[in-house]
Amino acid sequence: MSLELVIASSAITAALAFYTVGVFAERRAGSLKLSHVLLFWAGLVCDTTGTAVMTNIAQTSGAAGFGIHAVSGMLAIALMLVHAIWATATYVRHNERAEKTFHTFSTFVWLLWLVPYIIGMLVGIPAIHLQTVCAVGTSVIVVAAFAFVLLRRDFSRRSH
């Protein structure tokens, strides 16, 4: 495994850790704190760094075009950027209503971010190495299961 691949994989996995801790700590706290905002920004920086290195690896290896993984990854980074900016603005304004809306948005962005992460993992790990179509289908099923559990829990809390 090349050093570039180790750096990219480590950065993207750090993004997963920062982003997951940020989203679930915010869910648990029920309010947006500065630590959550910083975790969102750290996740974005790590994901962008890892993606840039992966893009460089793909270009130097002669990989052509934008596949579903590249497109979904770029969309995920764009959503993470919107999410981090919104988190910052919501934290600065201390608006309770905006925080509640943000809480739901935060969960959706995390779920959508998981799709390209899982695709990359399934396609890139030699022991698994699924074809892209199978990896996309598997990632969507896994994320749908997470969404079902998380959103069901959210809706049951609201109804009680």
Short mmCIF file of N, CA, C and O in Angstrom, two decimals, residues 60-150:
data_model
loop_
_atom_site.label_atom_id
_atom_site.label_comp_id
_atom_site.label_asym_id
_atom_site.label_seq_id
_atom_site.Cartn_x
_atom_site.Cartn_y
_atom_site.Cartn_z
N THR A 60 -3.08 9.97 -11.30
CA THR A 60 -1.75 9.46 -11.66
C THR A 60 -1.79 8.00 -12.10
O THR A 60 -0.89 7.53 -12.79
N SER A 61 -2.85 7.29 -11.68
CA SER A 61 -2.96 5.88 -12.10
C SER A 61 -3.69 5.74 -13.43
O SER A 61 -3.85 4.64 -13.94
N GLY A 62 -4.15 6.87 -13.97
CA GLY A 62 -4.80 6.84 -15.27
C GLY A 62 -6.29 6.57 -15.23
O GLY A 62 -6.90 6.34 -16.25
N ALA A 63 -6.89 6.60 -14.04
CA ALA A 63 -8.34 6.41 -13.94
C ALA A 63 -9.02 7.60 -14.61
O ALA A 63 -8.68 8.74 -14.36
N ALA A 64 -9.96 7.32 -15.46
CA ALA A 64 -10.61 8.38 -16.23
C ALA A 64 -12.05 8.57 -15.80
O ALA A 64 -12.70 7.64 -15.34
N GLY A 65 -12.52 9.80 -15.95
CA GLY A 65 -13.94 10.10 -15.74
C GLY A 65 -14.35 10.23 -14.29
O GLY A 65 -13.55 10.06 -13.37
N PHE A 66 -15.61 10.55 -14.13
CA PHE A 66 -16.20 10.70 -12.80
C PHE A 66 -17.22 9.60 -12.61
O PHE A 66 -18.30 9.64 -13.19
N GLY A 67 -16.89 8.63 -11.81
CA GLY A 67 -17.82 7.56 -11.50
C GLY A 67 -18.76 7.97 -10.38
O GLY A 67 -18.65 9.07 -9.84
N ILE A 68 -19.65 7.08 -10.04
CA ILE A 68 -20.64 7.35 -9.00
C ILE A 68 -19.96 7.65 -7.66
O ILE A 68 -20.42 8.47 -6.88
N HIS A 69 -18.84 6.99 -7.39
CA HIS A 69 -18.13 7.23 -6.14
C HIS A 69 -17.58 8.65 -6.09
O HIS A 69 -17.73 9.35 -5.08
N ALA A 70 -16.98 9.10 -7.18
CA ALA A 70 -16.44 10.46 -7.23
C ALA A 70 -17.55 11.50 -7.12
O ALA A 70 -17.43 12.48 -6.37
N VAL A 71 -18.62 11.29 -7.85
CA VAL A 71 -19.74 12.25 -7.83
C VAL A 71 -20.39 12.29 -6.44
O VAL A 71 -20.63 13.37 -5.89
N SER A 72 -20.65 11.13 -5.86
CA SER A 72 -21.28 11.11 -4.53
C SER A 72 -20.34 11.66 -3.48
O SER A 72 -20.77 12.33 -2.53
N GLY A 73 -19.03 11.44 -3.65
CA GLY A 73 -18.05 12.00 -2.71
C GLY A 73 -18.01 13.52 -2.77
O GLY A 73 -17.94 14.19 -1.73
N MET A 74 -18.05 14.07 -3.97
CA MET A 74 -18.04 15.53 -4.11
C MET A 74 -19.34 16.14 -3.58
O MET A 74 -19.32 17.18 -2.92
N LEU A 75 -20.45 15.47 -3.82
CA LEU A 75 -21.73 15.93 -3.28
C LEU A 75 -21.69 15.89 -1.75
O LEU A 75 -22.16 16.82 -1.09
N ALA A 76 -21.09 14.85 -1.20
CA ALA A 76 -20.99 14.73 0.26
C ALA A 76 -20.14 15.86 0.84
O ALA A 76 -20.50 16.44 1.87
N ILE A 77 -19.04 16.20 0.18
CA ILE A 77 -18.20 17.30 0.66
C ILE A 77 -18.97 18.62 0.58
O ILE A 77 -18.91 19.44 1.51
N ALA A 78 -19.72 18.82 -0.50
CA ALA A 78 -20.52 20.05 -0.61
C ALA A 78 -21.56 20.12 0.51
O ALA A 78 -21.74 21.18 1.14
N LEU A 79 -22.22 19.00 0.80
CA LEU A 79 -23.20 18.98 1.90
C LEU A 79 -22.52 19.21 3.25
O LEU A 79 -23.07 19.90 4.12
N MET A 80 -21.33 18.64 3.43
CA MET A 80 -20.60 18.85 4.68
C MET A 80 -20.24 20.33 4.84
O MET A 80 -20.27 20.86 5.96
N LEU A 81 -19.88 20.99 3.75
CA LEU A 81 -19.55 22.42 3.80
C LEU A 81 -20.78 23.23 4.19
O LEU A 81 -20.72 24.08 5.09
N VAL A 82 -21.91 22.96 3.55
CA VAL A 82 -23.16 23.64 3.90
C VAL A 82 -23.50 23.37 5.37
O VAL A 82 -23.87 24.28 6.12
N HIS A 83 -23.34 22.13 5.79
CA HIS A 83 -23.63 21.72 7.16
C HIS A 83 -22.75 22.48 8.16
O HIS A 83 -23.24 22.99 9.17
N ALA A 84 -21.45 22.55 7.88
CA ALA A 84 -20.53 23.23 8.80
C ALA A 84 -20.82 24.73 8.86
O ALA A 84 -20.78 25.33 9.95
N ILE A 85 -21.13 25.33 7.72
CA ILE A 85 -21.47 26.76 7.71
C ILE A 85 -22.77 26.99 8.48
O ILE A 85 -22.87 27.92 9.29
N TRP A 86 -23.77 26.15 8.24
CA TRP A 86 -25.04 26.29 8.95
C TRP A 86 -24.84 26.06 10.45
O TRP A 86 -25.43 26.76 11.27
N ALA A 87 -24.02 25.10 10.81
CA ALA A 87 -23.74 24.84 12.23
C ALA A 87 -23.12 26.07 12.88
O ALA A 87 -23.50 26.46 13.99
N THR A 88 -22.17 26.67 12.19
CA THR A 88 -21.50 27.86 12.72
C THR A 88 -22.50 29.00 12.90
O THR A 88 -22.55 29.63 13.96
N ALA A 89 -23.31 29.24 11.88
CA ALA A 89 -24.31 30.33 11.96
C ALA A 89 -25.33 30.05 13.05
O ALA A 89 -25.70 30.96 13.81
N THR A 90 -25.79 28.82 13.16
CA THR A 90 -26.78 28.47 14.17
C THR A 90 -26.20 28.61 15.57
O THR A 90 -26.86 29.11 16.47
N TYR A 91 -24.95 28.20 15.74
CA TYR A 91 -24.30 28.31 17.05
C TYR A 91 -24.13 29.78 17.44
O TYR A 91 -24.42 30.15 18.58
N VAL A 92 -23.71 30.60 16.50
CA VAL A 92 -23.48 32.02 16.78
C VAL A 92 -24.79 32.72 17.14
O VAL A 92 -24.83 33.54 18.06
N ARG A 93 -25.88 32.37 16.45
CA ARG A 93 -27.17 33.03 16.69
C ARG A 93 -27.90 32.51 17.93
O ARG A 93 -28.79 33.17 18.43
N HIS A 94 -27.59 31.31 18.39
CA HIS A 94 -28.26 30.68 19.55
C HIS A 94 -29.77 30.66 19.39
O HIS A 94 -30.51 30.96 20.33
N ASN A 95 -30.25 30.29 18.21
CA ASN A 95 -31.67 30.23 17.93
C ASN A 95 -32.16 28.80 18.18
O ASN A 95 -31.76 27.88 17.47
N GLU A 96 -33.03 28.61 19.16
CA GLU A 96 -33.50 27.27 19.54
C GLU A 96 -34.23 26.57 18.40
O GLU A 96 -34.05 25.38 18.17
N ARG A 97 -35.08 27.31 17.71
CA ARG A 97 -35.84 26.72 16.61
C ARG A 97 -34.91 26.26 15.49
O ARG A 97 -35.07 25.18 14.93
N ALA A 98 -33.92 27.09 15.18
CA ALA A 98 -32.94 26.73 14.13
C ALA A 98 -32.14 25.51 14.57
O ALA A 98 -31.80 24.66 13.74
N GLU A 99 -31.85 25.38 15.85
CA GLU A 99 -31.11 24.23 16.35
C GLU A 99 -31.89 22.93 16.14
O GLU A 99 -31.32 21.91 15.80
N LYS A 100 -33.20 22.98 16.35
CA LYS A 100 -34.02 21.77 16.16
C LYS A 100 -34.04 21.35 14.69
O LYS A 100 -33.95 20.17 14.37
N THR A 101 -34.16 22.31 13.79
CA THR A 101 -34.12 22.02 12.36
C THR A 101 -32.73 21.51 11.98
O THR A 101 -32.60 20.56 11.22
N PHE A 102 -31.72 22.15 12.54
CA PHE A 102 -30.35 21.75 12.26
C PHE A 102 -30.10 20.31 12.69
O PHE A 102 -29.42 19.56 11.99
N HIS A 103 -30.65 19.94 13.81
CA HIS A 103 -30.47 18.59 14.36
C HIS A 103 -30.89 17.53 13.33
O HIS A 103 -30.16 16.57 13.08
N THR A 104 -32.03 17.72 12.70
CA THR A 104 -32.51 16.78 11.69
C THR A 104 -31.63 16.82 10.44
O THR A 104 -31.24 15.78 9.90
N PHE A 105 -31.28 18.02 10.01
CA PHE A 105 -30.42 18.18 8.84
C PHE A 105 -29.07 17.50 9.08
O PHE A 105 -28.52 16.84 8.20
N SER A 106 -28.55 17.64 10.27
CA SER A 106 -27.27 17.06 10.65
C SER A 106 -27.29 15.54 10.46
O SER A 106 -26.36 14.95 9.89
N THR A 107 -28.36 14.91 10.89
CA THR A 107 -28.49 13.46 10.75
C THR A 107 -28.56 13.06 9.28
O THR A 107 -27.90 12.10 8.85
N PHE A 108 -29.33 13.80 8.48
CA PHE A 108 -29.44 13.49 7.05
C PHE A 108 -28.11 13.64 6.33
O PHE A 108 -27.75 12.81 5.50
N VAL A 109 -27.36 14.70 6.65
CA VAL A 109 -26.06 14.91 6.00
C VAL A 109 -25.11 13.77 6.36
O VAL A 109 -24.40 13.24 5.50
N TRP A 110 -25.11 13.36 7.62
CA TRP A 110 -24.26 12.25 8.05
C TRP A 110 -24.62 10.97 7.28
O TRP A 110 -23.75 10.27 6.79
N LEU A 111 -25.92 10.71 7.18
CA LEU A 111 -26.37 9.51 6.45
C LEU A 111 -25.95 9.56 4.98
O LEU A 111 -25.44 8.58 4.44
N LEU A 112 -26.13 10.71 4.35
CA LEU A 112 -25.74 10.84 2.94
C LEU A 112 -24.23 10.74 2.78
O LEU A 112 -23.74 10.18 1.79
N TRP A 113 -23.48 11.24 3.76
CA TRP A 113 -22.02 11.16 3.71
C TRP A 113 -21.55 9.71 3.77
O TRP A 113 -20.53 9.34 3.17
N LEU A 114 -22.30 8.88 4.48
CA LEU A 114 -21.92 7.47 4.61
C LEU A 114 -21.93 6.72 3.27
O LEU A 114 -21.17 5.77 3.09
N VAL A 115 -22.78 7.13 2.34
CA VAL A 115 -22.89 6.41 1.06
C VAL A 115 -21.54 6.36 0.34
O VAL A 115 -21.04 5.26 0.07
N PRO A 116 -20.90 7.50 0.04
CA PRO A 116 -19.60 7.39 -0.65
C PRO A 116 -18.52 6.76 0.23
O PRO A 116 -17.61 6.10 -0.29
N TYR A 117 -18.60 6.94 1.54
CA TYR A 117 -17.61 6.31 2.43
C TYR A 117 -17.70 4.79 2.29
O TYR A 117 -16.68 4.11 2.10
N ILE A 118 -18.91 4.26 2.36
CA ILE A 118 -19.10 2.81 2.27
C ILE A 118 -18.75 2.30 0.87
O ILE A 118 -18.13 1.25 0.73
N ILE A 119 -19.13 3.05 -0.17
CA ILE A 119 -18.77 2.65 -1.54
C ILE A 119 -17.26 2.52 -1.66
O ILE A 119 -16.74 1.51 -2.14
N GLY A 120 -16.53 3.54 -1.20
CA GLY A 120 -15.07 3.51 -1.28
C GLY A 120 -14.48 2.35 -0.52
O GLY A 120 -13.52 1.70 -0.97
N MET A 121 -15.05 2.07 0.64
CA MET A 121 -14.55 0.96 1.46
C MET A 121 -14.78 -0.37 0.73
O MET A 121 -13.89 -1.20 0.65
N LEU A 122 -15.98 -0.56 0.22
CA LEU A 122 -16.31 -1.83 -0.42
C LEU A 122 -15.54 -2.06 -1.73
O LEU A 122 -15.18 -3.18 -2.06
N VAL A 123 -15.29 -0.99 -2.46
CA VAL A 123 -14.56 -1.10 -3.72
C VAL A 123 -13.06 -1.16 -3.47
O VAL A 123 -12.34 -1.87 -4.17
N GLY A 124 -12.59 -0.45 -2.45
CA GLY A 124 -11.15 -0.30 -2.25
C GLY A 124 -10.47 -1.34 -1.39
O GLY A 124 -9.26 -1.54 -1.51
N ILE A 125 -11.18 -2.03 -0.53
CA ILE A 125 -10.54 -3.03 0.32
C ILE A 125 -10.38 -4.31 -0.49
O ILE A 125 -11.37 -4.90 -0.93
N PRO A 126 -9.12 -4.74 -0.69
CA PRO A 126 -8.88 -5.90 -1.56
C PRO A 126 -9.65 -7.16 -1.15
O PRO A 126 -10.10 -7.91 -2.02
N ALA A 127 -9.82 -7.39 0.14
CA ALA A 127 -10.52 -8.61 0.58
C ALA A 127 -12.00 -8.57 0.21
O ALA A 127 -12.62 -9.61 0.01
N ILE A 128 -12.56 -7.37 0.12
CA ILE A 128 -13.99 -7.23 -0.23
C ILE A 128 -14.11 -6.98 -1.73
O ILE A 128 -14.78 -7.71 -2.44
N HIS A 129 -13.51 -5.92 -2.20
CA HIS A 129 -13.42 -5.50 -3.60
C HIS A 129 -14.66 -5.83 -4.44
O HIS A 129 -14.60 -6.58 -5.40
N LEU A 130 -15.78 -5.25 -4.05
CA LEU A 130 -17.00 -5.41 -4.83
C LEU A 130 -16.94 -4.56 -6.09
O LEU A 130 -16.25 -3.55 -6.13
N GLN A 131 -17.69 -4.94 -7.08
CA GLN A 131 -17.86 -4.09 -8.25
C GLN A 131 -18.65 -2.86 -7.83
O GLN A 131 -19.41 -2.90 -6.88
N THR A 132 -18.49 -1.77 -8.55
CA THR A 132 -19.10 -0.50 -8.17
C THR A 132 -20.62 -0.61 -8.00
O THR A 132 -21.17 -0.11 -7.03
N VAL A 133 -21.29 -1.28 -8.91
CA VAL A 133 -22.75 -1.38 -8.84
C VAL A 133 -23.17 -2.09 -7.54
O VAL A 133 -24.09 -1.64 -6.84
N CYS A 134 -22.50 -3.18 -7.21
CA CYS A 134 -22.81 -3.90 -5.97
C CYS A 134 -22.48 -3.04 -4.74
O CYS A 134 -23.21 -3.06 -3.75
N ALA A 135 -21.38 -2.30 -4.81
CA ALA A 135 -20.98 -1.45 -3.69
C ALA A 135 -22.00 -0.33 -3.47
O ALA A 135 -22.35 -0.02 -2.33
N VAL A 136 -22.49 0.25 -4.56
CA VAL A 136 -23.50 1.31 -4.45
C VAL A 136 -24.77 0.74 -3.82
O VAL A 136 -25.32 1.31 -2.88
N GLY A 137 -25.23 -0.38 -4.33
CA GLY A 137 -26.44 -1.00 -3.79
C GLY A 137 -26.28 -1.36 -2.32
O GLY A 137 -27.17 -1.08 -1.50
N THR A 138 -25.16 -1.94 -1.97
CA THR A 138 -24.91 -2.31 -0.57
C THR A 138 -24.86 -1.08 0.32
O THR A 138 -25.44 -1.07 1.41
N SER A 139 -24.18 -0.03 -0.13
CA SER A 139 -24.08 1.18 0.69
C SER A 139 -25.45 1.82 0.90
O SER A 139 -25.76 2.28 2.00
N VAL A 140 -26.27 1.84 -0.12
CA VAL A 140 -27.62 2.41 0.01
C VAL A 140 -28.46 1.59 0.99
O VAL A 140 -29.17 2.15 1.82
N ILE A 141 -28.35 0.28 0.93
CA ILE A 141 -29.10 -0.58 1.86
C ILE A 141 -28.63 -0.35 3.30
O ILE A 141 -29.45 -0.21 4.22
N VAL A 142 -27.31 -0.29 3.51
CA VAL A 142 -26.77 -0.07 4.86
C VAL A 142 -27.22 1.29 5.40
O VAL A 142 -27.68 1.41 6.54
N VAL A 143 -27.12 2.33 4.58
CA VAL A 143 -27.51 3.67 5.01
C VAL A 143 -29.01 3.74 5.25
O VAL A 143 -29.47 4.37 6.21
N ALA A 144 -29.80 3.08 4.42
CA ALA A 144 -31.26 3.04 4.63
C ALA A 144 -31.60 2.38 5.96
O ALA A 144 -32.50 2.84 6.68
N ALA A 145 -30.87 1.34 6.32
CA ALA A 145 -31.10 0.68 7.62
C ALA A 145 -30.76 1.62 8.77
O ALA A 145 -31.52 1.73 9.74
N PHE A 146 -29.62 2.32 8.67
CA PHE A 146 -29.27 3.32 9.69
C PHE A 146 -30.35 4.40 9.77
O PHE A 146 -30.76 4.80 10.86
N ALA A 147 -30.80 4.88 8.61
CA ALA A 147 -31.82 5.93 8.59
C ALA A 147 -33.10 5.46 9.25
O ALA A 147 -33.72 6.19 10.04
N PHE A 148 -33.51 4.23 8.95
CA PHE A 148 -34.73 3.69 9.55
C PHE A 148 -34.62 3.68 11.07
O PHE A 148 -35.53 4.13 11.77
N VAL A 149 -33.51 3.20 11.59
CA VAL A 149 -33.32 3.12 13.04
C VAL A 149 -33.27 4.52 13.66
O VAL A 149 -33.96 4.79 14.65
N LEU A 150 -32.49 5.42 13.07
CA LEU A 150 -32.34 6.76 13.64
C LEU A 150 -33.63 7.58 13.56
O LEU A 150 -34.02 8.23 14.53
#
